[in-house]
């Protein structure tokens, strides 16, 4: 079955340090992949998405992610973390279909990674 | 343009009570979704709708019902609430359900069932 896994439940970094959040997927063909961020008490906001082409994707708020087919990964990175980046981050992929198929826009989410930023 | 809104923001129910959560979107989106979020489990799809008057089951539909009488509204009902339904509920919408399209999320409803 198609799945998305985020191995790290909670990550703590110091402000100004670099960040990498891991996401692994299990799909037969090239997947479409998303990263969402959820600030405390808020809904989810799209950070970036990958669907084809360049494997390094730029997003909002200075985030980027790299699709690596050989490792089945789509890790999220930021070179210098700000205190306002403290949030929960979710990796997601379409449910029930590979790229080009019909999933009715449904998404399968990873378990989420909570990011804490120390001053 | 308010995007996706949810009513209420918080609610406490007793076991066996019923309630309806309202989701409204002003973006003229065709597709709408209800998710529940539980710690360590990410978001799981409860029900979804591909257009006015249509609904379909998601991953965890038991104990919930939905209706989409108007394109802009998607209602989630709990007929007889159970403590296992304590969760944060999110509504989302999508303009066209292509696999690369973004879902837009509401702020969530935190429900506690005692």
PDB file of C-alpha atoms in Angstrom:
ATOM      1  CA  UNK A   1       0.000   0.000   0.000  1.00  0.00           C
ATOM      2  CA  UNK A   2       1.096   3.544  -0.652  1.00  0.00           C
ATOM      3  CA  UNK A   3       2.419   5.265   2.447  1.00  0.00           C
ATOM      4  CA  UNK A   4       4.317   8.260   3.740  1.00  0.00           C
ATOM      5  CA  UNK A   5       6.573   7.979   6.775  1.00  0.00           C
ATOM      6  CA  UNK A   6       8.197  10.651   8.876  1.00  0.00           C
ATOM      7  CA  UNK A   7      10.717   8.879  11.108  1.00  0.00           C
ATOM      8  CA  UNK A   8      11.247  11.763  13.530  1.00  0.00           C
ATOM      9  CA  UNK A   9       8.407  12.629  15.882  1.00  0.00           C
ATOM     10  CA  UNK A  10      10.149  15.576  17.520  1.00  0.00           C
ATOM     11  CA  UNK A  11      13.245  17.576  16.548  1.00  0.00           C
ATOM     12  CA  UNK A  12      14.879  20.366  18.505  1.00  0.00           C
ATOM     13  CA  UNK A  13      17.305  22.833  16.953  1.00  0.00           C
ATOM     14  CA  UNK A  14      18.874  26.095  17.982  1.00  0.00           C
ATOM     15  CA  UNK A  15      17.898  29.287  16.241  1.00  0.00           C
ATOM     16  CA  UNK A  16      20.240  29.884  13.315  1.00  0.00           C
ATOM     17  CA  UNK A  17      21.111  26.208  12.930  1.00  0.00           C
ATOM     18  CA  UNK A  18      20.334  24.232   9.813  1.00  0.00           C
ATOM     19  CA  UNK A  19      17.363  21.889   9.653  1.00  0.00           C
ATOM     20  CA  UNK A  20      16.501  18.683   7.844  1.00  0.00           C
ATOM     21  CA  UNK A  21      13.197  16.879   8.321  1.00  0.00           C
ATOM     22  CA  UNK A  22      12.923  13.417   6.862  1.00  0.00           C
ATOM     23  CA  UNK A  23      10.141  11.974   4.753  1.00  0.00           C
ATOM     24  CA  UNK A  24      10.074   8.555   3.104  1.00  0.00           C
ATOM     25  CA  UNK A  25       7.437   7.386   0.692  1.00  0.00           C
ATOM     26  CA  UNK A  26       6.326   4.071  -0.671  1.00  0.00           C
ATOM     27  CA  UNK A  27       4.896   4.395  -4.172  1.00  0.00           C
ATOM     28  CA  UNK A  28       5.291   2.391  -7.331  1.00  0.00           C
ATOM     29  CA  UNK A  29       5.850   5.206  -9.790  1.00  0.00           C
ATOM     30  CA  UNK A  30       7.045   8.787  -9.441  1.00  0.00           C
ATOM     31  CA  UNK A  31       4.916  10.272  -6.720  1.00  0.00           C
ATOM     32  CA  UNK A  32       3.626  13.744  -6.216  1.00  0.00           C
ATOM     33  CA  UNK A  33       4.829  14.938  -2.810  1.00  0.00           C
ATOM     34  CA  UNK A  34       3.960  17.829  -0.554  1.00  0.00           C
ATOM     35  CA  UNK A  35       5.203  19.448   2.628  1.00  0.00           C
ATOM     36  CA  UNK A  36       2.735  21.288   4.837  1.00  0.00           C
ATOM     37  CA  UNK A  37       3.355  23.302   7.997  1.00  0.00           C
ATOM     38  CA  UNK A  38       0.968  23.689  10.904  1.00  0.00           C
ATOM     39  CA  UNK A  39       1.671  26.548  13.295  1.00  0.00           C
ATOM     40  CA  UNK A  40       0.246  26.196  16.803  1.00  0.00           C
ATOM     41  CA  UNK A  41      -3.537  26.496  16.773  1.00  0.00           C
ATOM     42  CA  UNK A  42      -3.660  26.946  13.018  1.00  0.00           C
ATOM     43  CA  UNK A  43      -4.621  24.957   9.969  1.00  0.00           C
ATOM     44  CA  UNK A  44      -2.112  23.525   7.512  1.00  0.00           C
ATOM     45  CA  UNK A  45      -0.299  25.667   4.972  1.00  0.00           C
ATOM     46  CA  UNK A  46       1.486  24.370   1.896  1.00  0.00           C
ATOM     47  CA  UNK A  47       5.254  24.919   1.996  1.00  0.00           C
ATOM     48  CA  UNK A  48       6.180  23.299  -1.304  1.00  0.00           C
ATOM     49  CA  UNK A  49       5.368  20.461  -3.666  1.00  0.00           C
ATOM     50  CA  UNK A  50       7.129  18.196  -6.126  1.00  0.00           C
ATOM     51  CA  UNK A  51       5.471  16.712  -9.186  1.00  0.00           C
ATOM     52  CA  UNK A  52       8.113  16.515 -11.895  1.00  0.00           C
ATOM     53  CA  UNK A  53      11.298  18.033 -13.254  1.00  0.00           C
ATOM     54  CA  UNK A  54      13.975  19.477 -11.017  1.00  0.00           C
ATOM     55  CA  UNK A  55      14.391  17.307  -7.946  1.00  0.00           C
ATOM     56  CA  UNK A  56      15.262  20.305  -5.751  1.00  0.00           C
ATOM     57  CA  UNK A  57      12.124  22.248  -4.990  1.00  0.00           C
ATOM     58  CA  UNK A  58      11.990  25.718  -3.477  1.00  0.00           C
ATOM     59  CA  UNK A  59       9.144  26.720  -1.223  1.00  0.00           C
ATOM     60  CA  UNK A  60       7.931  29.556   0.915  1.00  0.00           C
ATOM     61  CA  UNK A  61       9.613  30.833   4.080  1.00  0.00           C
ATOM     62  CA  UNK A  62      13.073  29.810   2.847  1.00  0.00           C
ATOM     63  CA  UNK A  63      12.387  26.067   2.802  1.00  0.00           C
ATOM     64  CA  UNK A  64      13.497  23.626   0.149  1.00  0.00           C
ATOM     65  CA  UNK A  65      13.121  19.891  -0.371  1.00  0.00           C
ATOM     66  CA  UNK A  66      14.962  17.361  -2.471  1.00  0.00           C
ATOM     67  CA  UNK A  67      13.349  14.356  -4.130  1.00  0.00           C
ATOM     68  CA  UNK A  68      15.644  11.323  -4.177  1.00  0.00           C
ATOM     69  CA  UNK A  69      14.165   8.363  -5.989  1.00  0.00           C
ATOM     70  CA  UNK A  70      17.027   6.040  -5.003  1.00  0.00           C
ATOM     71  CA  UNK A  71      16.305   6.638  -1.332  1.00  0.00           C
ATOM     72  CA  UNK A  72      12.511   7.055  -1.644  1.00  0.00           C
ATOM     73  CA  UNK A  73      12.907  10.303   0.236  1.00  0.00           C
ATOM     74  CA  UNK A  74      11.668  13.873   0.083  1.00  0.00           C
ATOM     75  CA  UNK A  75      13.480  15.630   2.917  1.00  0.00           C
ATOM     76  CA  UNK A  76      12.726  19.200   3.901  1.00  0.00           C
ATOM     77  CA  UNK A  77      15.616  21.561   4.600  1.00  0.00           C
ATOM     78  CA  UNK A  78      16.293  25.077   5.745  1.00  0.00           C
ATOM     79  CA  UNK A  79      19.802  26.531   6.094  1.00  0.00           C
ATOM     80  CA  UNK A  80      19.055  28.766   9.089  1.00  0.00           C
ATOM     81  CA  UNK A  81      16.066  28.246  11.343  1.00  0.00           C
ATOM     82  CA  UNK A  82      14.124  31.134  12.885  1.00  0.00           C
ATOM     83  CA  UNK A  83      12.131  30.941  16.114  1.00  0.00           C
ATOM     84  CA  UNK A  84       8.948  31.445  14.074  1.00  0.00           C
ATOM     85  CA  UNK A  85       9.607  28.130  12.304  1.00  0.00           C
ATOM     86  CA  UNK A  86       8.546  26.245  15.434  1.00  0.00           C
ATOM     87  CA  UNK A  87       5.570  24.216  14.229  1.00  0.00           C
ATOM     88  CA  UNK A  88       4.518  20.751  13.154  1.00  0.00           C
ATOM     89  CA  UNK A  89       5.505  19.665   9.664  1.00  0.00           C
ATOM     90  CA  UNK A  90       3.702  17.106   7.540  1.00  0.00           C
ATOM     91  CA  UNK A  91       4.804  15.302   4.436  1.00  0.00           C
ATOM     92  CA  UNK A  92       1.955  14.133   2.194  1.00  0.00           C
ATOM     93  CA  UNK A  93       1.234  12.380  -1.079  1.00  0.00           C
ATOM     94  CA  UNK A  94      -1.914  11.674  -3.108  1.00  0.00           C
ATOM     95  CA  UNK A  95      -3.949   8.719  -1.873  1.00  0.00           C
ATOM     96  CA  UNK A  96      -4.865   5.772  -3.976  1.00  0.00           C
ATOM     97  CA  UNK A  97      -3.182   6.716  -7.242  1.00  0.00           C
ATOM     98  CA  UNK A  98       0.157   7.331  -8.791  1.00  0.00           C
ATOM     99  CA  UNK A  99       1.032  10.438 -10.755  1.00  0.00           C
ATOM    100  CA  UNK A 100      -1.553  10.988 -13.454  1.00  0.00           C
ATOM    101  CA  UNK A 101      -4.129   8.750 -11.801  1.00  0.00           C
ATOM    102  CA  UNK A 102      -7.367   9.751 -10.108  1.00  0.00           C
ATOM    103  CA  UNK A 103      -7.202  10.198  -6.389  1.00  0.00           C
ATOM    104  CA  UNK A 104      -9.881  12.913  -6.175  1.00  0.00           C
ATOM    105  CA  UNK A 105      -7.292  15.142  -4.572  1.00  0.00           C
ATOM    106  CA  UNK A 106      -7.147  13.009  -1.456  1.00  0.00           C
ATOM    107  CA  UNK A 107      -3.915  13.082   0.518  1.00  0.00           C
ATOM    108  CA  UNK A 108      -2.114  10.587   2.720  1.00  0.00           C
ATOM    109  CA  UNK A 109      -0.143  12.314   5.456  1.00  0.00           C
ATOM    110  CA  UNK A 110       2.887  11.250   7.403  1.00  0.00           C
ATOM    111  CA  UNK A 111       2.731  11.187  11.170  1.00  0.00           C
ATOM    112  CA  UNK A 112       4.151  14.688  11.483  1.00  0.00           C
ATOM    113  CA  UNK A 113       7.360  16.087  12.968  1.00  0.00           C
ATOM    114  CA  UNK A 114       7.182  18.647  15.739  1.00  0.00           C
ATOM    115  CA  UNK A 115       9.958  21.235  15.482  1.00  0.00           C
ATOM    116  CA  UNK A 116      11.093  23.071  18.588  1.00  0.00           C
ATOM    117  CA  UNK A 117      13.476  26.013  18.196  1.00  0.00           C
ATOM    118  CA  UNK A 118      15.702  27.054  21.087  1.00  0.00           C
ATOM    119  CA  UNK A 119      16.867  30.673  21.270  1.00  0.00           C
TER     120      UNK A 119
ATOM    121  CA  UNK B   1     -11.829  36.315   0.793  1.00  0.00           C
ATOM    122  CA  UNK B   2     -11.966  34.276   3.998  1.00  0.00           C
ATOM    123  CA  UNK B   3     -10.753  31.014   2.433  1.00  0.00           C
ATOM    124  CA  UNK B   4     -11.879  28.005   4.463  1.00  0.00           C
ATOM    125  CA  UNK B   5     -13.689  28.639   7.740  1.00  0.00           C
ATOM    126  CA  UNK B   6     -14.865  26.194  10.391  1.00  0.00           C
ATOM    127  CA  UNK B   7     -17.530  26.516  13.062  1.00  0.00           C
ATOM    128  CA  UNK B   8     -17.224  26.057  16.012  1.00  0.00           C
ATOM    129  CA  UNK B   9     -13.581  26.388  17.039  1.00  0.00           C
ATOM    130  CA  UNK B  10     -14.006  24.407  20.247  1.00  0.00           C
ATOM    131  CA  UNK B  11     -16.662  22.089  21.597  1.00  0.00           C
ATOM    132  CA  UNK B  12     -17.100  19.764  24.534  1.00  0.00           C
ATOM    133  CA  UNK B  13     -19.659  16.977  24.278  1.00  0.00           C
ATOM    134  CA  UNK B  14     -20.865  14.243  26.562  1.00  0.00           C
ATOM    135  CA  UNK B  15     -20.877  10.669  25.323  1.00  0.00           C
ATOM    136  CA  UNK B  16     -23.962  10.032  23.246  1.00  0.00           C
ATOM    137  CA  UNK B  17     -24.621  13.646  22.301  1.00  0.00           C
ATOM    138  CA  UNK B  18     -24.778  14.731  18.699  1.00  0.00           C
ATOM    139  CA  UNK B  19     -23.342  17.716  16.901  1.00  0.00           C
ATOM    140  CA  UNK B  20     -22.591  19.140  13.485  1.00  0.00           C
ATOM    141  CA  UNK B  21     -19.391  20.811  12.378  1.00  0.00           C
ATOM    142  CA  UNK B  22     -19.701  23.344   9.606  1.00  0.00           C
ATOM    143  CA  UNK B  23     -17.101  24.007   6.952  1.00  0.00           C
ATOM    144  CA  UNK B  24     -17.495  26.851   4.501  1.00  0.00           C
ATOM    145  CA  UNK B  25     -15.277  27.943   1.613  1.00  0.00           C
ATOM    146  CA  UNK B  26     -15.610  31.027  -0.563  1.00  0.00           C
ATOM    147  CA  UNK B  27     -13.177  29.965  -3.310  1.00  0.00           C
ATOM    148  CA  UNK B  28     -15.752  28.129  -5.435  1.00  0.00           C
ATOM    149  CA  UNK B  29     -13.858  24.879  -4.944  1.00  0.00           C
ATOM    150  CA  UNK B  30     -15.405  21.641  -6.157  1.00  0.00           C
ATOM    151  CA  UNK B  31     -13.687  19.221  -3.800  1.00  0.00           C
ATOM    152  CA  UNK B  32     -13.929  19.283  -0.020  1.00  0.00           C
ATOM    153  CA  UNK B  33     -12.546  17.030   2.703  1.00  0.00           C
ATOM    154  CA  UNK B  34     -12.861  16.316   6.399  1.00  0.00           C
ATOM    155  CA  UNK B  35      -9.818  15.076   8.314  1.00  0.00           C
ATOM    156  CA  UNK B  36      -9.175  14.270  11.921  1.00  0.00           C
ATOM    157  CA  UNK B  37      -5.815  14.876  13.530  1.00  0.00           C
ATOM    158  CA  UNK B  38      -4.598  12.780  16.440  1.00  0.00           C
ATOM    159  CA  UNK B  39      -1.150  12.913  18.062  1.00  0.00           C
ATOM    160  CA  UNK B  40       1.420  10.808  16.239  1.00  0.00           C
ATOM    161  CA  UNK B  41      -1.037   9.799  13.521  1.00  0.00           C
ATOM    162  CA  UNK B  42      -0.973  12.735  11.167  1.00  0.00           C
ATOM    163  CA  UNK B  43      -4.232  13.611   9.451  1.00  0.00           C
ATOM    164  CA  UNK B  44      -6.645  10.891   8.435  1.00  0.00           C
ATOM    165  CA  UNK B  45      -9.409  11.392   5.912  1.00  0.00           C
ATOM    166  CA  UNK B  46     -12.940  10.890   7.255  1.00  0.00           C
ATOM    167  CA  UNK B  47     -15.148  11.764   4.266  1.00  0.00           C
ATOM    168  CA  UNK B  48     -14.836  13.804   1.144  1.00  0.00           C
ATOM    169  CA  UNK B  49     -16.992  15.343  -1.554  1.00  0.00           C
ATOM    170  CA  UNK B  50     -16.298  15.794  -5.257  1.00  0.00           C
ATOM    171  CA  UNK B  51     -19.151  18.213  -5.788  1.00  0.00           C
ATOM    172  CA  UNK B  52     -22.484  19.504  -4.574  1.00  0.00           C
ATOM    173  CA  UNK B  53     -24.758  16.654  -3.582  1.00  0.00           C
ATOM    174  CA  UNK B  54     -22.008  14.004  -3.554  1.00  0.00           C
ATOM    175  CA  UNK B  55     -20.079  12.460  -0.686  1.00  0.00           C
ATOM    176  CA  UNK B  56     -17.742   9.497  -0.268  1.00  0.00           C
ATOM    177  CA  UNK B  57     -16.039   7.630   2.549  1.00  0.00           C
ATOM    178  CA  UNK B  58     -12.435   8.159   3.435  1.00  0.00           C
ATOM    179  CA  UNK B  59     -10.086   6.170   5.625  1.00  0.00           C
ATOM    180  CA  UNK B  60     -11.922   6.487   8.958  1.00  0.00           C
ATOM    181  CA  UNK B  61     -15.643   7.130   8.232  1.00  0.00           C
ATOM    182  CA  UNK B  62     -17.269   5.122  11.039  1.00  0.00           C
ATOM    183  CA  UNK B  63     -19.327   7.197  13.451  1.00  0.00           C
ATOM    184  CA  UNK B  64     -19.520  10.200  11.119  1.00  0.00           C
ATOM    185  CA  UNK B  65     -21.909  11.408   8.451  1.00  0.00           C
ATOM    186  CA  UNK B  66     -21.541  14.261   5.995  1.00  0.00           C
ATOM    187  CA  UNK B  67     -23.636  16.354   3.666  1.00  0.00           C
ATOM    188  CA  UNK B  68     -22.852  18.746   0.813  1.00  0.00           C
ATOM    189  CA  UNK B  69     -26.166  20.441   0.025  1.00  0.00           C
ATOM    190  CA  UNK B  70     -24.468  23.603  -1.175  1.00  0.00           C
ATOM    191  CA  UNK B  71     -21.186  23.804  -3.048  1.00  0.00           C
ATOM    192  CA  UNK B  72     -19.642  26.125  -0.498  1.00  0.00           C
ATOM    193  CA  UNK B  73     -20.582  24.117   2.605  1.00  0.00           C
ATOM    194  CA  UNK B  74     -19.537  20.696   3.852  1.00  0.00           C
ATOM    195  CA  UNK B  75     -21.094  19.478   7.099  1.00  0.00           C
ATOM    196  CA  UNK B  76     -19.675  16.783   9.372  1.00  0.00           C
ATOM    197  CA  UNK B  77     -22.073  15.152  11.804  1.00  0.00           C
ATOM    198  CA  UNK B  78     -21.557  13.001  14.854  1.00  0.00           C
ATOM    199  CA  UNK B  79     -24.816  11.215  15.661  1.00  0.00           C
ATOM    200  CA  UNK B  80     -23.723   9.702  18.978  1.00  0.00           C
ATOM    201  CA  UNK B  81     -20.377  11.017  20.148  1.00  0.00           C
ATOM    202  CA  UNK B  82     -17.832   8.684  21.721  1.00  0.00           C
ATOM    203  CA  UNK B  83     -14.616   9.488  23.616  1.00  0.00           C
ATOM    204  CA  UNK B  84     -12.657   7.986  20.704  1.00  0.00           C
ATOM    205  CA  UNK B  85     -13.886  10.902  18.608  1.00  0.00           C
ATOM    206  CA  UNK B  86     -11.988  13.393  20.727  1.00  0.00           C
ATOM    207  CA  UNK B  87      -9.734  14.989  18.160  1.00  0.00           C
ATOM    208  CA  UNK B  88      -8.990  18.080  16.124  1.00  0.00           C
ATOM    209  CA  UNK B  89     -11.041  18.187  12.941  1.00  0.00           C
ATOM    210  CA  UNK B  90      -9.861  19.940   9.819  1.00  0.00           C
ATOM    211  CA  UNK B  91     -11.762  20.790   6.716  1.00  0.00           C
ATOM    212  CA  UNK B  92      -9.997  21.362   3.408  1.00  0.00           C
ATOM    213  CA  UNK B  93     -10.921  22.236  -0.147  1.00  0.00           C
ATOM    214  CA  UNK B  94      -9.358  21.844  -3.569  1.00  0.00           C
ATOM    215  CA  UNK B  95     -10.239  23.669  -6.758  1.00  0.00           C
ATOM    216  CA  UNK B  96      -9.629  20.807  -9.139  1.00  0.00           C
ATOM    217  CA  UNK B  97      -8.620  17.426  -7.847  1.00  0.00           C
ATOM    218  CA  UNK B  98      -5.515  16.985  -9.894  1.00  0.00           C
ATOM    219  CA  UNK B  99      -2.885  15.163  -7.921  1.00  0.00           C
ATOM    220  CA  UNK B 100      -0.561  18.158  -7.918  1.00  0.00           C
ATOM    221  CA  UNK B 101      -3.101  20.634  -6.677  1.00  0.00           C
ATOM    222  CA  UNK B 102      -2.938  22.238  -3.258  1.00  0.00           C
ATOM    223  CA  UNK B 103      -5.509  21.645  -0.576  1.00  0.00           C
ATOM    224  CA  UNK B 104      -6.514  24.697   1.451  1.00  0.00           C
ATOM    225  CA  UNK B 105      -7.206  24.066   5.123  1.00  0.00           C
ATOM    226  CA  UNK B 106      -9.462  25.640   7.698  1.00  0.00           C
ATOM    227  CA  UNK B 107      -8.223  26.516  11.200  1.00  0.00           C
ATOM    228  CA  UNK B 108      -9.658  23.399  12.811  1.00  0.00           C
ATOM    229  CA  UNK B 109     -12.245  22.458  15.432  1.00  0.00           C
ATOM    230  CA  UNK B 110     -11.048  20.982  18.707  1.00  0.00           C
ATOM    231  CA  UNK B 111     -13.626  18.498  19.973  1.00  0.00           C
ATOM    232  CA  UNK B 112     -13.560  16.821  23.362  1.00  0.00           C
ATOM    233  CA  UNK B 113     -15.980  14.012  24.178  1.00  0.00           C
ATOM    234  CA  UNK B 114     -16.314  13.208  27.869  1.00  0.00           C
TER     235      UNK B 114
END
